[in-house]
Amino acid sequence: MSTEQALKTKITILPNGPLIVEGDFDIISPDGSTEMAQGKGKVALCRCGATQSKPFCDGSHSKIGFKD
Ligand code: FES
C-alpha cells in the first residue's frame, strides 16, 4: 500500500442508514475540539437525525423507518 492510499479517507453511504467514515480523519465539535472521534479509524455518522448520540449513528434509523 502506498503512502497516498494509507492516508485516503473512505466514506460509504449505507442504504437507508448512516455514513460510514473510515481512514484518517478528525471530527471537529462546535467548540473546535477534536475529542469526539480523534484517532478512531471507523465511525458511523447519522444522516436520519433521530440518533440520541449526535453526530454518531445509534441504530435509531431502523426504528423510525428512515428511507434515503
Ligand atoms: S442514521 Fe443511524 S441513527 Fe440516524
Coordinates of C-alpha atoms and ligand atoms in Angstrom, one line a residue:
M1 CA 0.0 0.0 0.0
S2 CA 1.4 3.4 -1.0
T3 CA 1.5 6.3 1.4
E4 CA -1.3 8.0 -0.6
Q5 CA -3.5 5.0 -0.2
A6 CA -2.8 4.8 3.6
L7 CA -3.9 8.4 4.1
K8 CA -7.1 8.2 2.0
T9 CA -10.4 8.5 3.8
K10 CA -13.3 6.5 2.6
I11 CA -17.0 7.5 3.1
T12 CA -19.7 4.9 2.3
I13 CA -23.4 5.8 2.3
L14 CA -25.3 2.8 3.6
P15 CA -28.8 2.3 2.1
N16 CA -31.4 3.8 4.5
G17 CA -28.7 4.2 7.1
P18 CA -25.6 6.1 8.2
L19 CA -22.4 7.3 6.6
I20 CA -19.5 5.1 7.4
V21 CA -16.3 7.0 7.6
E22 CA -13.0 5.0 7.5
G23 CA -9.4 6.2 7.5
D24 CA -7.5 9.1 8.9
F25 CA -9.9 11.9 10.0
D26 CA -10.9 14.2 12.8
I27 CA -14.4 15.2 13.7
I28 CA -14.4 18.8 14.9
S29 CA -17.0 19.7 17.5
P30 CA -18.7 23.1 17.6
D31 CA -16.2 24.3 20.3
G32 CA -13.3 23.4 18.0
S33 CA -12.1 20.3 19.9
T34 CA -11.4 17.1 18.1
E35 CA -12.1 14.9 21.1
M36 CA -15.3 13.4 19.5
A37 CA -13.5 11.0 17.2
Q38 CA -9.8 11.8 17.1
G39 CA -7.8 8.7 16.4
K40 CA -10.7 6.4 15.5
G41 CA -10.3 4.6 12.3
K42 CA -14.0 4.0 11.6
V43 CA -17.3 5.7 12.7
A44 CA -20.9 5.7 11.6
L45 CA -22.4 9.2 11.2
C46 CA -26.1 9.7 11.5
R47 CA -28.0 11.1 8.5
C48 CA -31.5 10.5 9.6
G49 CA -31.5 12.9 12.5
A50 CA -33.0 10.5 15.1
T51 CA -29.9 9.4 16.9
Q52 CA -29.5 10.2 20.6
S53 CA -25.7 10.4 20.3
K54 CA -25.1 13.0 17.6
P55 CA -23.3 13.0 15.3
F56 CA -23.0 9.2 15.6
C57 CA -25.5 6.6 14.4
D58 CA -27.1 4.7 17.3
G59 CA -29.3 2.5 15.2
S60 CA -32.4 4.7 15.5
H61 CA -32.7 4.9 11.7
S62 CA -34.1 1.4 11.8
K63 CA -36.7 2.2 14.5
I64 CA -38.0 5.2 12.6
G65 CA -38.0 3.5 9.2
F66 CA -35.6 6.1 7.6
K67 CA -35.6 5.9 3.8
D68 CA -33.0 7.8 1.8
Ligands
FES1 S1 -28.5 7.1 10.5 FE1 -28.5 5.7 12.2 S2 -29.4 6.8 13.8 FE2 -29.5 8.1 12.1

